[in-house]
Coordinates of C-alpha atoms and ligand atoms in Angstrom, one line a residue:
M30 CA 38.6 -49.9 -39.3
T31 CA 38.0 -48.2 -42.6
A32 CA 35.9 -48.7 -45.7
D33 CA 38.6 -50.9 -47.5
Q34 CA 39.0 -53.3 -44.5
Q35 CA 36.9 -56.3 -43.3
P36 CA 33.5 -55.2 -41.9
L37 CA 33.0 -55.1 -38.2
D38 CA 30.4 -57.4 -36.7
A39 CA 28.5 -54.4 -35.4
I40 CA 28.6 -50.7 -34.8
I41 CA 27.0 -49.3 -31.7
V42 CA 26.3 -45.7 -31.6
G43 CA 26.4 -44.4 -28.1
A44 CA 28.2 -45.6 -24.9
G45 CA 25.4 -45.0 -22.4
F46 CA 23.6 -47.8 -20.7
A47 CA 21.8 -49.0 -23.9
G48 CA 25.1 -49.0 -25.8
I49 CA 26.9 -50.9 -23.0
G50 CA 24.0 -53.4 -22.5
S51 CA 23.8 -54.2 -26.3
A52 CA 27.7 -54.7 -26.5
I53 CA 27.5 -57.1 -23.7
Q54 CA 24.6 -58.9 -25.3
L55 CA 26.2 -59.1 -28.7
R56 CA 29.5 -60.5 -27.1
G57 CA 27.4 -63.1 -25.3
L58 CA 25.9 -64.1 -28.8
G59 CA 29.5 -64.6 -30.1
F60 CA 30.0 -61.2 -31.9
S61 CA 33.3 -59.8 -30.7
N62 CA 34.3 -57.5 -33.5
I63 CA 32.5 -54.4 -32.4
A64 CA 32.9 -50.6 -32.3
I65 CA 31.1 -48.4 -29.9
L66 CA 31.3 -44.9 -31.4
E67 CA 30.6 -42.2 -28.7
R68 CA 30.5 -38.4 -29.4
E69 CA 31.6 -37.6 -25.8
S70 CA 35.0 -38.1 -24.1
D71 CA 33.8 -40.8 -21.8
L72 CA 31.2 -43.5 -21.3
G73 CA 27.8 -43.2 -19.3
G74 CA 25.5 -41.1 -21.6
V75 CA 23.4 -38.7 -19.6
W76 CA 25.3 -39.8 -16.4
H77 CA 28.4 -38.6 -18.0
I78 CA 27.2 -35.3 -19.4
N79 CA 24.9 -34.3 -16.4
R80 CA 26.9 -33.1 -13.4
Y81 CA 24.7 -30.5 -11.9
P82 CA 24.3 -30.3 -8.1
G83 CA 21.5 -32.3 -6.8
L84 CA 21.7 -34.8 -9.6
A85 CA 20.3 -38.2 -8.5
V86 CA 18.3 -41.0 -10.1
D87 CA 14.6 -40.3 -9.9
L88 CA 13.7 -44.0 -9.6
P89 CA 14.8 -46.4 -6.9
S90 CA 18.4 -47.5 -7.7
P91 CA 17.8 -51.2 -7.3
T92 CA 15.5 -50.9 -10.3
Y93 CA 17.7 -48.5 -12.1
C94 CA 20.4 -51.1 -13.0
Y95 CA 20.9 -54.2 -15.2
S96 CA 19.3 -57.2 -13.7
F97 CA 22.3 -59.3 -14.6
E98 CA 24.6 -56.9 -12.6
P99 CA 22.9 -55.8 -9.4
N100 CA 24.9 -53.3 -7.5
P101 CA 24.7 -54.2 -3.7
F102 CA 26.5 -51.0 -2.7
W103 CA 24.0 -48.2 -3.7
S104 CA 24.4 -45.7 -0.9
R105 CA 20.8 -44.4 -1.0
L106 CA 17.5 -45.6 -2.3
Y107 CA 17.8 -42.9 -5.0
A108 CA 21.6 -42.9 -5.7
P109 CA 23.5 -39.7 -6.6
G110 CA 24.4 -39.2 -10.2
Q111 CA 28.2 -39.9 -9.5
E112 CA 27.4 -43.4 -8.2
I113 CA 25.4 -44.1 -11.4
K114 CA 28.3 -43.1 -13.5
Q115 CA 30.7 -45.2 -11.4
Y116 CA 28.2 -48.1 -11.9
A117 CA 28.5 -47.6 -15.7
D118 CA 32.3 -47.7 -15.5
H119 CA 32.2 -50.8 -13.4
V120 CA 29.9 -52.7 -15.8
A121 CA 31.9 -51.7 -18.8
D122 CA 35.1 -52.9 -17.3
K123 CA 33.7 -56.1 -15.7
Y124 CA 32.1 -57.2 -19.0
D125 CA 35.2 -56.0 -21.0
V126 CA 33.3 -53.8 -23.4
R127 CA 35.3 -50.5 -22.8
R128 CA 37.8 -51.7 -25.3
F129 CA 35.3 -51.4 -28.1
M130 CA 34.7 -47.7 -27.3
R131 CA 36.0 -44.9 -29.4
F132 CA 35.3 -41.6 -27.7
N133 CA 35.1 -38.2 -29.3
T134 CA 33.8 -39.8 -32.4
K135 CA 30.6 -38.2 -33.6
V136 CA 28.6 -40.3 -36.0
E137 CA 27.0 -38.3 -38.7
S138 CA 25.2 -40.8 -40.9
A139 CA 24.7 -44.4 -41.7
R140 CA 23.8 -45.8 -45.1
W141 CA 22.9 -49.3 -45.9
D142 CA 24.9 -50.8 -48.8
D143 CA 22.6 -53.5 -50.3
D144 CA 25.2 -54.9 -52.6
D145 CA 27.6 -55.8 -49.9
K146 CA 24.9 -56.1 -47.2
V147 CA 26.8 -53.7 -44.8
W148 CA 26.2 -50.5 -43.1
L149 CA 28.6 -47.6 -44.0
V150 CA 28.8 -45.4 -41.0
S151 CA 30.4 -41.9 -41.4
V152 CA 31.8 -39.9 -38.6
A153 CA 32.9 -36.3 -38.3
G154 CA 36.3 -35.8 -39.8
G155 CA 35.6 -38.0 -42.8
Q156 CA 36.2 -41.5 -41.7
T157 CA 33.8 -44.3 -42.6
F158 CA 33.3 -47.5 -40.6
V159 CA 31.8 -50.6 -42.2
A160 CA 29.7 -53.1 -40.2
R161 CA 27.2 -56.0 -40.8
F162 CA 24.8 -54.6 -38.0
L163 CA 24.0 -51.2 -36.9
I164 CA 22.7 -50.4 -33.5
T165 CA 21.7 -46.9 -32.6
A166 CA 21.7 -46.4 -28.6
T167 CA 21.5 -42.7 -28.6
G168 CA 18.9 -42.4 -26.0
F169 CA 16.1 -39.8 -25.8
M170 CA 18.1 -37.1 -24.0
S171 CA 21.0 -36.6 -26.4
Q172 CA 20.3 -33.2 -27.8
P173 CA 20.3 -30.4 -25.3
C174 CA 17.6 -27.8 -26.0
Y175 CA 18.7 -24.2 -26.0
P176 CA 15.8 -21.7 -25.9
H177 CA 15.3 -19.1 -28.5
I178 CA 14.5 -16.1 -26.3
P179 CA 15.1 -12.6 -27.8
G180 CA 18.4 -11.1 -26.6
I181 CA 19.8 -14.3 -25.1
S182 CA 22.9 -14.1 -27.3
D183 CA 23.6 -10.6 -26.0
F184 CA 23.6 -11.7 -22.4
A185 CA 27.0 -10.6 -21.0
G186 CA 27.1 -12.7 -17.9
K187 CA 27.6 -16.5 -17.6
I188 CA 25.2 -19.0 -19.3
I189 CA 25.3 -22.6 -18.2
H190 CA 23.1 -25.3 -19.6
T191 CA 22.5 -28.2 -17.1
T192 CA 24.1 -30.7 -19.5
A193 CA 27.4 -28.7 -19.5
W194 CA 27.8 -27.8 -15.9
D195 CA 30.6 -25.6 -15.1
E196 CA 32.0 -27.1 -11.9
A197 CA 34.5 -24.3 -11.4
Y198 CA 31.9 -21.7 -11.5
D199 CA 31.1 -20.5 -7.8
F200 CA 27.4 -19.7 -7.4
A201 CA 27.9 -18.4 -3.8
G202 CA 26.7 -14.7 -3.6
R203 CA 25.6 -14.6 -7.2
R204 CA 22.3 -13.4 -8.7
V205 CA 21.0 -16.4 -10.4
A206 CA 18.2 -16.9 -13.0
I207 CA 17.0 -20.4 -13.8
I208 CA 14.8 -21.2 -16.8
G209 CA 12.8 -24.3 -16.6
T210 CA 10.9 -26.3 -14.0
G211 CA 11.3 -30.0 -15.3
A212 CA 12.8 -33.0 -13.6
T213 CA 16.3 -31.4 -13.8
A214 CA 15.2 -28.1 -12.3
V215 CA 13.3 -29.8 -9.5
Q216 CA 16.7 -31.4 -8.4
L217 CA 18.9 -28.3 -9.1
I218 CA 16.7 -25.5 -7.6
P219 CA 16.9 -26.5 -3.9
E220 CA 20.8 -26.8 -4.3
L221 CA 21.3 -23.5 -6.0
A222 CA 18.9 -21.9 -3.4
K223 CA 21.4 -22.8 -0.6
V224 CA 24.2 -20.7 -2.1
A225 CA 22.8 -18.0 -4.5
A226 CA 22.4 -14.5 -3.1
E227 CA 19.2 -14.2 -5.1
M228 CA 17.6 -16.7 -7.4
T229 CA 14.7 -16.2 -9.7
V230 CA 13.0 -19.2 -11.2
Y231 CA 11.4 -18.6 -14.7
Q232 CA 8.5 -21.1 -14.9
R233 CA 6.6 -21.5 -18.0
T234 CA 4.6 -24.5 -17.0
P235 CA 4.3 -25.7 -13.3
I236 CA 5.1 -29.3 -12.5
H237 CA 3.6 -31.9 -10.0
V238 CA 6.3 -32.8 -7.5
V239 CA 5.5 -35.8 -5.2
P240 CA 7.3 -36.5 -2.0
K241 CA 10.6 -38.7 -2.5
Q242 CA 10.9 -41.5 0.0
D243 CA 14.6 -41.5 -0.1
F244 CA 16.9 -42.9 2.7
A245 CA 20.5 -44.0 3.1
I246 CA 21.0 -47.7 2.7
P247 CA 23.0 -48.9 5.8
R248 CA 26.3 -50.5 5.3
S249 CA 25.1 -53.6 6.9
V250 CA 22.2 -53.9 4.5
Q251 CA 24.7 -53.4 1.6
K252 CA 26.9 -56.2 2.9
L253 CA 23.9 -58.4 3.2
F254 CA 23.0 -57.7 -0.5
A255 CA 26.6 -58.5 -1.5
R256 CA 26.7 -61.8 0.5
M257 CA 23.1 -62.9 -0.2
P258 CA 22.0 -61.6 -3.6
W259 CA 18.6 -63.1 -3.3
T260 CA 17.8 -60.6 -0.6
Q261 CA 18.5 -57.9 -3.0
R262 CA 16.4 -59.5 -5.6
I263 CA 13.5 -59.3 -3.2
F264 CA 14.3 -55.7 -2.6
R265 CA 14.4 -55.1 -6.3
W266 CA 11.1 -56.9 -6.9
L267 CA 9.6 -54.4 -4.3
T268 CA 11.1 -51.2 -6.1
D269 CA 10.1 -52.7 -9.6
T270 CA 6.6 -53.2 -8.3
Q271 CA 6.5 -49.6 -6.8
S272 CA 7.6 -48.1 -10.1
A273 CA 5.0 -50.2 -12.0
V274 CA 2.2 -49.1 -9.6
V275 CA 3.1 -45.5 -10.4
F276 CA 3.0 -46.2 -14.2
L277 CA 0.0 -48.6 -14.4
P278 CA -2.8 -45.9 -13.8
A279 CA -1.4 -44.0 -16.8
I280 CA -1.8 -46.8 -19.2
R281 CA -5.0 -48.2 -17.7
Y282 CA -6.4 -44.8 -17.3
R283 CA -10.0 -45.8 -18.2
Q284 CA -10.1 -48.3 -15.3
L285 CA -7.7 -46.6 -12.8
R286 CA -8.4 -42.9 -13.3
V287 CA -9.1 -42.6 -9.5
L288 CA -5.7 -43.9 -8.6
A289 CA -4.1 -41.4 -11.2
K290 CA -5.9 -38.5 -9.7
S291 CA -5.0 -39.6 -6.1
T292 CA -1.3 -39.4 -6.9
A293 CA -1.7 -35.8 -7.8
K294 CA -3.2 -35.3 -4.4
L295 CA 0.2 -36.1 -2.9
A296 CA 1.7 -33.3 -4.8
N297 CA -1.2 -30.9 -3.8
M298 CA -0.6 -31.9 -0.1
Q299 CA 3.1 -31.4 -0.3
R300 CA 2.6 -27.9 -1.8
F301 CA 0.1 -27.0 0.9
L302 CA 2.4 -28.2 3.7
A303 CA 5.4 -26.3 2.3
I304 CA 4.0 -23.1 1.1
R305 CA 1.6 -20.8 3.1
N306 CA 1.3 -18.1 0.5
K307 CA -1.9 -18.8 -1.5
E308 CA -0.8 -16.9 -4.5
L309 CA 2.6 -18.7 -4.7
R310 CA 1.0 -21.9 -4.3
R311 CA -1.6 -21.2 -7.0
Q312 CA 1.2 -20.3 -9.4
L313 CA 3.0 -23.6 -8.7
T314 CA -0.2 -25.6 -9.2
P315 CA -0.4 -27.4 -12.6
E316 CA -3.7 -27.4 -14.4
Y317 CA -3.0 -30.6 -16.2
D318 CA -3.3 -34.2 -14.8
F319 CA -0.5 -35.9 -13.0
G320 CA 1.2 -38.2 -15.4
C321 CA 1.0 -36.0 -18.5
K322 CA 4.5 -35.1 -17.8
R323 CA 7.2 -37.4 -16.4
P324 CA 6.6 -37.6 -12.6
T325 CA 9.2 -35.7 -10.5
Y326 CA 10.1 -36.4 -6.9
S327 CA 11.5 -34.0 -4.3
N328 CA 11.0 -33.2 -0.7
E329 CA 12.8 -29.8 -1.1
Y330 CA 11.5 -28.3 -4.2
Y331 CA 8.4 -26.6 -3.0
K332 CA 10.2 -25.5 0.3
A333 CA 12.9 -23.8 -1.7
F334 CA 10.3 -21.3 -3.0
T335 CA 9.7 -20.2 0.6
K336 CA 13.3 -19.1 1.1
R337 CA 14.0 -15.3 1.3
N338 CA 16.5 -15.4 -1.6
V339 CA 14.3 -17.4 -4.0
H340 CA 11.6 -15.8 -6.3
L341 CA 9.2 -17.3 -8.8
D342 CA 8.6 -15.5 -12.1
A343 CA 5.5 -17.2 -13.9
A344 CA 4.8 -14.2 -16.0
G345 CA 7.1 -15.3 -18.8
I346 CA 10.3 -13.9 -20.2
E347 CA 9.8 -11.0 -22.7
R348 CA 13.6 -10.6 -23.6
I349 CA 17.0 -10.8 -22.2
E350 CA 19.3 -7.8 -21.8
P351 CA 23.1 -8.0 -21.3
D352 CA 22.7 -7.8 -17.5
R353 CA 18.9 -8.7 -16.8
I354 CA 15.8 -10.4 -17.7
V355 CA 12.7 -8.5 -18.6
S356 CA 9.4 -10.3 -17.9
T357 CA 6.2 -9.8 -19.9
N358 CA 4.7 -8.1 -16.8
G359 CA 7.4 -5.4 -17.2
S360 CA 9.5 -6.6 -14.1
E361 CA 13.3 -6.5 -14.5
T362 CA 15.7 -8.7 -12.7
E363 CA 19.5 -8.1 -12.8
I364 CA 21.5 -11.2 -12.9
D365 CA 25.0 -12.5 -13.0
V366 CA 24.3 -16.1 -14.2
L367 CA 21.7 -17.7 -16.3
V368 CA 21.1 -21.4 -15.9
L369 CA 19.3 -23.2 -18.7
A370 CA 17.4 -26.2 -17.3
T371 CA 15.5 -26.4 -20.5
G372 CA 15.9 -30.0 -21.2
F373 CA 16.3 -31.8 -24.5
D374 CA 15.1 -31.5 -28.0
I375 CA 13.3 -34.9 -28.2
W376 CA 11.3 -34.7 -31.3
E377 CA 13.2 -32.7 -33.9
S378 CA 16.6 -34.1 -33.6
N379 CA 16.2 -37.3 -31.9
F380 CA 13.9 -39.4 -34.1
P381 CA 16.5 -40.4 -35.2
A382 CA 19.7 -38.7 -33.8
I383 CA 21.7 -39.4 -36.9
E384 CA 20.7 -39.6 -40.6
I385 CA 20.0 -43.3 -41.5
I386 CA 19.5 -44.3 -45.0
G387 CA 18.1 -47.8 -45.6
R388 CA 17.2 -49.8 -48.6
H389 CA 16.1 -47.9 -51.7
G390 CA 17.5 -44.8 -50.2
R391 CA 14.8 -44.6 -47.5
N392 CA 15.7 -41.9 -45.1
L393 CA 14.5 -42.9 -41.6
G394 CA 13.8 -39.4 -40.3
K395 CA 12.0 -38.3 -43.4
W396 CA 10.0 -41.5 -43.7
W397 CA 8.8 -41.3 -40.0
R398 CA 7.8 -37.6 -40.6
A399 CA 5.9 -38.5 -43.8
N400 CA 4.4 -41.8 -42.5
G401 CA 4.1 -41.3 -38.8
F402 CA 6.6 -42.5 -36.1
Q403 CA 6.7 -46.3 -36.1
T404 CA 8.8 -49.2 -35.4
Y405 CA 8.4 -53.0 -34.6
Q406 CA 8.8 -53.7 -30.9
G407 CA 10.2 -50.2 -30.5
M408 CA 13.4 -51.3 -32.4
A409 CA 13.2 -52.6 -35.9
V410 CA 11.9 -50.7 -39.1
P411 CA 11.1 -52.2 -42.5
S412 CA 13.6 -51.3 -45.2
F413 CA 16.4 -51.1 -42.7
P414 CA 18.1 -54.5 -42.7
N415 CA 20.3 -55.5 -39.9
Y416 CA 19.3 -52.3 -37.9
L417 CA 18.0 -51.9 -34.5
G418 CA 17.3 -48.5 -32.8
L419 CA 17.5 -49.1 -29.1
A420 CA 16.0 -47.0 -26.3
A421 CA 15.4 -44.0 -28.6
G422 CA 12.7 -45.0 -31.1
P423 CA 9.0 -44.7 -31.3
Y424 CA 7.3 -47.1 -28.9
A425 CA 10.6 -48.1 -27.3
N426 CA 9.9 -46.5 -23.9
S427 CA 8.0 -48.7 -21.5
G428 CA 7.5 -47.9 -17.9
L429 CA 9.4 -45.4 -16.0
S430 CA 13.0 -46.9 -15.7
F431 CA 15.4 -46.7 -18.7
F432 CA 16.5 -50.3 -17.8
N433 CA 13.1 -51.6 -18.6
M434 CA 13.9 -50.8 -22.2
V435 CA 17.5 -52.1 -22.0
E436 CA 16.2 -55.3 -20.6
Y437 CA 13.5 -56.2 -23.1
Q438 CA 15.6 -55.0 -26.1
S439 CA 18.4 -57.3 -25.0
R440 CA 16.1 -60.1 -24.9
H441 CA 14.7 -59.3 -28.3
M442 CA 18.3 -59.2 -29.6
A443 CA 19.0 -62.6 -28.2
R444 CA 16.2 -64.3 -29.9
L445 CA 16.7 -62.4 -33.2
F446 CA 20.5 -63.0 -33.5
T447 CA 20.2 -66.7 -32.4
E448 CA 17.6 -67.3 -35.2
L449 CA 19.9 -65.4 -37.7
K450 CA 22.8 -67.7 -36.7
R451 CA 20.6 -70.9 -36.7
R452 CA 19.6 -70.1 -40.4
N453 CA 23.2 -69.2 -41.2
A454 CA 21.7 -65.9 -42.6
A455 CA 23.4 -62.7 -43.2
T456 CA 20.6 -60.2 -42.9
F457 CA 17.4 -59.8 -41.0
E458 CA 14.6 -57.3 -41.8
V459 CA 11.3 -56.8 -40.3
S460 CA 8.2 -57.1 -42.6
E461 CA 6.1 -54.1 -43.4
L462 CA 3.1 -56.0 -42.3
A463 CA 4.5 -57.0 -38.8
S464 CA 5.6 -53.3 -38.3
A465 CA 2.3 -51.8 -39.4
S466 CA 0.3 -54.3 -37.3
F467 CA 2.4 -53.6 -34.2
T468 CA 2.0 -49.9 -34.7
E469 CA -1.7 -50.3 -35.2
R470 CA -1.9 -52.3 -31.9
M471 CA 0.1 -49.5 -30.1
E472 CA -2.1 -46.8 -31.4
R473 CA -5.2 -48.6 -30.5
Q474 CA -3.9 -49.4 -26.9
Q475 CA -2.8 -45.8 -26.5
R476 CA -6.5 -44.8 -26.6
N477 CA -7.0 -46.1 -23.2
T478 CA -4.1 -44.1 -21.7
L479 CA -3.9 -41.0 -19.6
L480 CA -2.2 -39.2 -22.5
H481 CA -5.3 -39.6 -24.6
L482 CA -8.1 -39.6 -22.1
G483 CA -6.6 -37.2 -19.4
N484 CA -6.4 -33.5 -19.3
C485 CA -3.0 -32.9 -20.7
A486 CA -3.6 -29.9 -23.0
S487 CA -1.7 -27.3 -20.9
S488 CA 1.2 -29.7 -19.9
R489 CA 3.6 -28.9 -22.9
S490 CA 4.9 -32.5 -22.2
Y491 CA 7.6 -34.0 -24.4
Y492 CA 5.5 -37.1 -24.3
F493 CA 3.5 -35.4 -27.2
G494 CA 5.1 -34.8 -30.6
P495 CA 4.5 -31.7 -32.9
N496 CA 1.3 -33.2 -34.2
G497 CA 0.1 -34.4 -30.8
E498 CA 1.3 -37.9 -31.4
T499 CA 2.5 -40.0 -28.4
V500 CA 4.9 -42.9 -28.8
L501 CA 5.4 -44.2 -25.3
R502 CA 4.6 -48.0 -25.3
P503 CA 1.2 -48.4 -23.5
N504 CA 2.1 -51.8 -22.0
T505 CA 3.6 -52.7 -18.6
P506 CA 7.3 -53.4 -18.5
R507 CA 6.6 -57.1 -17.5
A508 CA 4.3 -57.5 -20.4
V509 CA 6.7 -56.0 -22.9
L510 CA 9.5 -58.2 -21.3
A511 CA 7.4 -61.4 -21.7
E512 CA 6.4 -60.5 -25.3
Q513 CA 10.0 -60.7 -26.3
N514 CA 10.0 -64.5 -25.7
T515 CA 7.0 -64.9 -28.0
F516 CA 7.1 -62.5 -30.8
P517 CA 6.9 -64.5 -34.0
L518 CA 10.3 -64.8 -35.6
T519 CA 8.5 -64.9 -38.9
D520 CA 7.9 -61.3 -38.4
Y521 CA 11.4 -61.0 -39.7
S522 CA 12.7 -62.2 -43.1
F523 CA 16.3 -63.7 -43.1
S524 CA 18.5 -63.9 -46.1
Ligands
LIG615 P1 12.2 -31.1 -19.3 O1 11.4 -31.9 -18.5 O2 12.0 -31.0 -20.9 O3 12.0 -29.6 -18.7 C1 12.5 -28.4 -19.5 C2 12.0 -27.2 -18.8 O4 12.5 -26.1 -19.5 C3 10.5 -27.1 -18.8 O5 10.1 -26.6 -17.6 C4 10.2 -26.2 -20.0 O6 9.0 -25.5 -19.9 C5 11.4 -25.2 -19.8 N1 11.6 -24.5 -21.1 C6 12.2 -25.1 -22.2 N2 12.2 -24.1 -23.1 C7 11.8 -22.9 -22.5 C8 11.7 -21.6 -23.1 N3 12.0 -21.3 -24.3 N4 11.1 -20.7 -22.2 C9 10.8 -21.0 -20.9 N5 11.0 -22.3 -20.5 C10 11.4 -23.2 -21.2 O7 13.8 -31.3 -19.2 P2 14.6 -31.8 -17.9 O8 14.1 -31.1 -16.7 O9 16.1 -31.8 -18.3 O10 14.2 -33.3 -17.8 C11 14.2 -34.2 -19.0 C12 14.0 -35.6 -18.6 O11 15.4 -36.0 -18.1 C13 13.1 -36.0 -17.5 O12 11.8 -36.0 -17.9 C14 13.6 -37.2 -17.1 O13 13.1 -38.2 -17.9 C15 15.1 -37.0 -17.2 N6 15.8 -36.7 -16.0 C16 16.0 -37.8 -15.2 C17 16.7 -37.6 -14.0 C18 16.9 -38.7 -13.2 O14 17.2 -38.5 -12.0 N7 16.9 -40.0 -13.7 C19 17.0 -36.3 -13.6 C20 16.7 -35.2 -14.5 C21 16.1 -35.5 -15.6 P3 7.6 -26.1 -20.5 O15 7.2 -27.3 -19.4 O16 6.7 -25.0 -20.4 O17 8.0 -26.6 -21.8

């Protein structure tokens, strides 16, 4: 489809779980002329690009899936990454949305054409797509972060970022350095520790790691879930509730501070049981409160540091030379391979992930930076008609599971698009007033949360933006879901 052809119903940017879910929702609402534009060569988002050893979901799998398509066959409570990718493939095929996908298609910008009431979406290579509706489903983790460390470009050995894993590279017998101790590193370090000759972990900020109650789901139970889906619904209710219980003290910190603190004790206990060396334990102990950073789960992480071949460097990297890393304390470590578990650039290149220009030339990224990060219900923005930013905008993220977002945003879309059709309207746009009042409510409720009241100063958490702002939605996933049934449709104008 090019600029001189009939507009598509919708363009969805990103073929991860949010993109797949919104395509299914749009089809259900009667829109079938859809293009899903995906930069990568396959669908699945982070579950396509991440292939590092140890990759697994860090929430119970029954909670980490679409409620309309439960998977009875998860092999473990915390399914490995490969199974999640297979699940994404299965859903895309079963609901027949793969045919909308165009891979290796990198969207660069989108501009609203107020005369023709369409979005003009430009992709690398010069092609322009035209559509009535624009949905960005680019996720929070789409732009890998490459650290700026003096000398890194002169390193002569192998460099691997965890989002571009080289499956052909054999770590056995190698001298490995790994930078980062976030959720990815927590999964990867125990795996690399099994094969590396020597491994040094460069930690800038320690992380709280709580025990992971993982287990294989027996075949008989999987069969039961398949034959009697209600049994799996009960199981999901339990895992949803468990995730909510972990999340709740963070948003009701004023009332549940004790509970939040007690979770940190689990991490302390795990460290104490795994590590006898007091100095090592001290270095691995965060000073900030549990919950300032995304919680991480592992039974192996702390134990890995007690292995003979694993070393912790908490001094900080001064520079990298062609064959070694020099620390600020003067120690030098020769290495063969440098693994960057340095995560993603969340704030700079993610809000939004592409250039989006609305009515009167309003540039979304610039407007957010000048006026504060804001959305209506985590999705809609005034002056951006027929646009929804899914699972990647300010106040979109509710709870710990990405699927919490996908679920409530689908429900929001259902009411919004049904109303649009009912009125036989061509466009929708959220009002300035509704958006401002939603943002004001979010900011007010934020003041009750751990991120505002807790001790997060030393956490270096991506939950905080460059000016200390936080845009996690301070409501329970169930409350957010319920709100999608009641938000006033008059918050939007239809024309
Ligand atoms: P991350 O949490 O942002 O961690 C990045 C790590 O790299 C941090 O330890 C950071 O240190 C360090 N780092 C970055 N730049 C550095 C530099 N210049 N020098 C030294 N250290 C540097 O990223 P992530 O571990 O990839 O995890 C990101 C998110 O992905 C998670 O929070 C989670 O939501 C998701 N995830 C999910 C799963 C899953 O199973 N579902 C698995 C993995 C990840 P500082 O802390 O000091 O900044």
